[in-house]
Short mmCIF file of C-alpha atoms in Angstrom, two decimals:
data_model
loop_
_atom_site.label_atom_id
_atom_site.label_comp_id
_atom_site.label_asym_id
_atom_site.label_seq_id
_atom_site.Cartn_x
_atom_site.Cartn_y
_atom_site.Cartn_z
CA UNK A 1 -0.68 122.05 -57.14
CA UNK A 2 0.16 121.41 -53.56
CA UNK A 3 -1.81 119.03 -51.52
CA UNK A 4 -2.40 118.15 -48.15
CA UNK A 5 -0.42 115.38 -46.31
CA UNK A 6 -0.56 113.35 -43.20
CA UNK A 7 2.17 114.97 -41.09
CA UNK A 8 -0.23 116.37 -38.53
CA UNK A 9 -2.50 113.75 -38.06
CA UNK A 10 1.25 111.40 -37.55
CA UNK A 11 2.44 114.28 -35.20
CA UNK A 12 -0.62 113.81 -32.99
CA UNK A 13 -0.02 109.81 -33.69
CA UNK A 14 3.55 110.66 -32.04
CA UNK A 15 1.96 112.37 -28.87
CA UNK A 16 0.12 109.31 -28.25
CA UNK A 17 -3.55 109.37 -30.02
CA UNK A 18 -4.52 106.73 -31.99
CA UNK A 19 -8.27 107.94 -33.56
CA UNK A 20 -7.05 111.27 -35.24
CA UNK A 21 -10.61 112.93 -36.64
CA UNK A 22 -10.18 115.99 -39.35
CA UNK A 23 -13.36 118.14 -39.10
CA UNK A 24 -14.75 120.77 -41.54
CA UNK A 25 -17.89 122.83 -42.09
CA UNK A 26 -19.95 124.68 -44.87
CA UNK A 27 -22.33 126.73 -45.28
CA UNK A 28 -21.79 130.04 -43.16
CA UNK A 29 -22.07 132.31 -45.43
CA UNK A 30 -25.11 131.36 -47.63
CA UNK A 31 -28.63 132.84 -46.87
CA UNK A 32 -30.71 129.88 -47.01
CA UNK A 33 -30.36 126.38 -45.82
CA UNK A 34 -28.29 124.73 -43.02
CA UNK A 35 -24.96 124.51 -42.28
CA UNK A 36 -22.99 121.66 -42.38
CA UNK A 37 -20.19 119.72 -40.97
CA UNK A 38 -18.24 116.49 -41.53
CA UNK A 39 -15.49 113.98 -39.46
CA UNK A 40 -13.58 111.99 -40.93
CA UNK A 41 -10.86 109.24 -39.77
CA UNK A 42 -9.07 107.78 -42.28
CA UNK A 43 -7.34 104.65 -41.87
CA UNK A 44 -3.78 105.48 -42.61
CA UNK A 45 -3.11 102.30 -45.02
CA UNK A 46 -6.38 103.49 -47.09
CA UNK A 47 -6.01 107.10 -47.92
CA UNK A 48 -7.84 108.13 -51.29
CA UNK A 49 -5.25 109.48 -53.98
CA UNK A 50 -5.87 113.14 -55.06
CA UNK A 51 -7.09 114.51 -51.71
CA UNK A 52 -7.96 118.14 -51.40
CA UNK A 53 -9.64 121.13 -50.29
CA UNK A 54 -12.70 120.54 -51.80
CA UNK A 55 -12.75 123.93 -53.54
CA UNK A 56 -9.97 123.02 -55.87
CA UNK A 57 -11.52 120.13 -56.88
CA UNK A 58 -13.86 119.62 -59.72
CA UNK A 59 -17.73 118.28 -58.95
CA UNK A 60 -16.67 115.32 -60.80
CA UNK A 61 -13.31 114.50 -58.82
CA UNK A 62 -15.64 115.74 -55.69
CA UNK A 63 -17.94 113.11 -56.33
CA UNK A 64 -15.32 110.17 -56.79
CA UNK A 65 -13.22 111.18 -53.66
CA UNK A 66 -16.79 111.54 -51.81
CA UNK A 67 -17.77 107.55 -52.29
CA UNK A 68 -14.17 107.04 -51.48
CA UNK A 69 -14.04 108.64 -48.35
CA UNK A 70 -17.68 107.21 -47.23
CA UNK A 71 -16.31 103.98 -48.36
CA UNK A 72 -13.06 103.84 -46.60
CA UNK A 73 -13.07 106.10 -43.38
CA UNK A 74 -15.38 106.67 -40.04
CA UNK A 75 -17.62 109.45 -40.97
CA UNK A 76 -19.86 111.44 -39.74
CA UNK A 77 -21.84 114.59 -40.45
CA UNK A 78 -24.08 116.88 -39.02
CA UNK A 79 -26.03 120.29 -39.69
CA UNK A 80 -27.85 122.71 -37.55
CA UNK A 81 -30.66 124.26 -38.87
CA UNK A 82 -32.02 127.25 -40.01
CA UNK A 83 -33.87 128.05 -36.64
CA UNK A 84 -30.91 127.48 -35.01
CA UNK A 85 -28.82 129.64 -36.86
CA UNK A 86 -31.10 132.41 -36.45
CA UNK A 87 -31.50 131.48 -33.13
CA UNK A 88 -27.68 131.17 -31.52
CA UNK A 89 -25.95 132.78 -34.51
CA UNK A 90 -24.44 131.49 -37.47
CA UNK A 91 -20.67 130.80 -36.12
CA UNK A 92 -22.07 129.10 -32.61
CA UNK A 93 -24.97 127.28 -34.94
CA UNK A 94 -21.71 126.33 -36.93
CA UNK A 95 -19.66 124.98 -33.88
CA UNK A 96 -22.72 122.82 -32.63
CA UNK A 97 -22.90 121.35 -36.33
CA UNK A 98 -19.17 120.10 -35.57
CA UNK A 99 -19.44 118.98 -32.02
CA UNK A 100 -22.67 117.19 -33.31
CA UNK A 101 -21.07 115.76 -36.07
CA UNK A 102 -17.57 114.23 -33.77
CA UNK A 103 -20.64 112.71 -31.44
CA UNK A 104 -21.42 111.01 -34.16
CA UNK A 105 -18.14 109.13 -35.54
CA UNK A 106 -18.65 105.09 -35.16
CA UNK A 107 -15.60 105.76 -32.31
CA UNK A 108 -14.77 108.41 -30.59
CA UNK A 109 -11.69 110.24 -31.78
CA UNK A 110 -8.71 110.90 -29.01
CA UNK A 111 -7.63 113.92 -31.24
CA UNK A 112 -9.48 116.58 -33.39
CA UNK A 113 -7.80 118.63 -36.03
CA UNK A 114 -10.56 121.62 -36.89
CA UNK A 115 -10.74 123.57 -39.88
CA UNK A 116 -9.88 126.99 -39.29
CA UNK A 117 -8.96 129.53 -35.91
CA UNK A 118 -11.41 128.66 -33.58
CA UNK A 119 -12.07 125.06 -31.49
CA UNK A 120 -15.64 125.00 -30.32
CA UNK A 121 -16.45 124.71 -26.83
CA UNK A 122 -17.92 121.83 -26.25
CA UNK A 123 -15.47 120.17 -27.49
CA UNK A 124 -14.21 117.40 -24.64
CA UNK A 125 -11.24 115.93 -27.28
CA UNK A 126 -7.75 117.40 -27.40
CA UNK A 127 -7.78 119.48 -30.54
CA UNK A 128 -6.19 121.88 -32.69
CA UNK A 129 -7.41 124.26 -34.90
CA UNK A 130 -5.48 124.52 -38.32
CA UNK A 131 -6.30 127.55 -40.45
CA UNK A 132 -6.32 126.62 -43.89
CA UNK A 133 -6.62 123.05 -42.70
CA UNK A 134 -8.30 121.66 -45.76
CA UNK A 135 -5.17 122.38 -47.62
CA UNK A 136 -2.84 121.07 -44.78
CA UNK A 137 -4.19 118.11 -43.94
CA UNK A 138 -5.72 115.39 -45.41
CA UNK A 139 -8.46 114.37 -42.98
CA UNK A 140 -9.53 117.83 -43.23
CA UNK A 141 -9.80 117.48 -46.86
CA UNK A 142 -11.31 114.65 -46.47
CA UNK A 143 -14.35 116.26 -44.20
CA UNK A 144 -14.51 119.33 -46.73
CA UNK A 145 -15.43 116.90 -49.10
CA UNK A 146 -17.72 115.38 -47.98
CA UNK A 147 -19.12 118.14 -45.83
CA UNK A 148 -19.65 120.17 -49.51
CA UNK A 149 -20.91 117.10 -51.15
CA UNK A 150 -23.59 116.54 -48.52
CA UNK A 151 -24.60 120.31 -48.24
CA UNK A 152 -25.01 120.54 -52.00
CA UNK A 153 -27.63 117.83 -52.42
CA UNK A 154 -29.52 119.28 -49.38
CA UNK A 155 -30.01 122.63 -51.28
CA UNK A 156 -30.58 120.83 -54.96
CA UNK A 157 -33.44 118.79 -53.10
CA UNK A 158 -34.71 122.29 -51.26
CA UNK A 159 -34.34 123.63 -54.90
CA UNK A 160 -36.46 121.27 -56.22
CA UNK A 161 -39.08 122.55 -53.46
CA UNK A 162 -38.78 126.01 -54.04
CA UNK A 163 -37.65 126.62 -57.39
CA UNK A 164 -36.46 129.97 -58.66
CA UNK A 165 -33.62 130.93 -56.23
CA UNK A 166 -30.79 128.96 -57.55
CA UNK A 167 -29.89 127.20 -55.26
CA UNK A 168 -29.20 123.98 -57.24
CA UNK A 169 -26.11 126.10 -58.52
CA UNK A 170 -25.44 128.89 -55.84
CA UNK A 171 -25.94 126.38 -53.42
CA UNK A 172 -27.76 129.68 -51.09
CA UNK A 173 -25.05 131.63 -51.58
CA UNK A 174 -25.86 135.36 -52.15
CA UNK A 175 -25.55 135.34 -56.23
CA UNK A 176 -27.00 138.24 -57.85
CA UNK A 177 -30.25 136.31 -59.37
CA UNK A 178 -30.75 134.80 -55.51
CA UNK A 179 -30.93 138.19 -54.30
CA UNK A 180 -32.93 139.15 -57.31
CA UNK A 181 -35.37 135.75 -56.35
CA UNK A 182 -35.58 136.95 -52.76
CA UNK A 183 -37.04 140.62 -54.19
CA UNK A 184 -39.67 139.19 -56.25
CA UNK A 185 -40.58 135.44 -54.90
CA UNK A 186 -40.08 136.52 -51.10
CA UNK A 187 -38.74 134.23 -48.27
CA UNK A 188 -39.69 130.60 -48.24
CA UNK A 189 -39.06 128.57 -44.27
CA UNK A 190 -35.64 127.80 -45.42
CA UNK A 191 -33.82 131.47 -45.32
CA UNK A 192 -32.02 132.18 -42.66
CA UNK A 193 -33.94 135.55 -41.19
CA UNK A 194 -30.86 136.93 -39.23
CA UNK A 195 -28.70 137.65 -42.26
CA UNK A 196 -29.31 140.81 -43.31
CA UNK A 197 -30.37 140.38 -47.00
CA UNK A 198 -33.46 138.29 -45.89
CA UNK A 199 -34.38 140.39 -42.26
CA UNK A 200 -34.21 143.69 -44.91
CA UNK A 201 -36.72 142.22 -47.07
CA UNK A 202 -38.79 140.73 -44.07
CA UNK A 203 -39.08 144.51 -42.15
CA UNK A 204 -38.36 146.52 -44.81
CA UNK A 205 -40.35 149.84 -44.07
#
């Protein structure tokens, strides 16, 4: 298995920053719940072994590399909710989760390196956006981790609340017995109404 490394976050070192943050988000394609984003900085002389994107990792190695991370490293995440999302759209509600979540690192980071093709625009920090990140770099892993991790125990709490959709395993992804949940228990407060699945069952007729 390949695994990230910390050439980028040394090339930005080598243009001059000193705070290097990796940033990651979840949650944009699920139907219910909020989505999520994480910053990390590591400190370069305590990076945890076994980094990854955290979709090639098992829960349990998740979970280890999570307390690690939280442990070790500045970190911060944030969310934007529901209303929100249905509100400004799912990939600007997803770009205010990450600007909200670099506000709120313990310093502020002289360089971002973003998850994925876009940077969002309030960004103020020089930053780059790596597609594929999580599996280039390890402070990207690092945020995907603990992005996931934080996401998932938001929706097994909801789950808890609302029981019947799944979401302690599909996390409010669009499984088959989710959609089947949304048919015949309806739409609780935490569905997001702009996605098509829910607004079909909402106006239906």
């Amino acid at each position: 298995m390949d695994y990230p490394d910390f050439s980028l976050e040394l090339s930005a070192y080598g243009h001059g920053a000193s705070r290097v943050a990796g940033v990651d988000e979840v949650g944009r394609g699920p139907l219910a719940g909020p989505v999520t984003a994480a910053a990390v900085v590591l400190d370069p002389d305590k990076i945890p072994d076994g980094l990854n994107d955290s979709k090639k990792l098992s829960a349990k190695r998740r979970d280890v590399l999570y307390e690690l991370i939280v442990a070790q490293a500045d970190v911060s995440v944030a969310h934007a909710s529901v209303e929100e999302i249905d509100e400004i759209n799912i990939l600007r509600a997803s770009h205010l989760a990450i600007e909200r979540a670099v506000q709120g690192l313990q310093s502020v980071p002289d360089y971002l390196l973003i998850d994925g093709n876009m940077i969002p625009r309030g960004l103020e920090i020089p930053s780059a956006a790596i597609v594929k990140g999580d599996a280039r770099s390890v402070s990207i892993a690092a945020a995907s981790i603990v992005a996931k991790i934080t996401r998932d125990r938001i929706m097994r709490d909801l789950a808890n609340q609302y029981p019947g959709y799944g979401w302690e395993t599909n996390a409010g992804y669009p499984s088959k017995s989710h959609k089947a949940a949304l048919q015949n228990l309806g739409v609780t407060p935490h569905h997001r109404r702009s996605f098509k699945p829910v607004h079909n069952i909402l106006y239906q007729g």
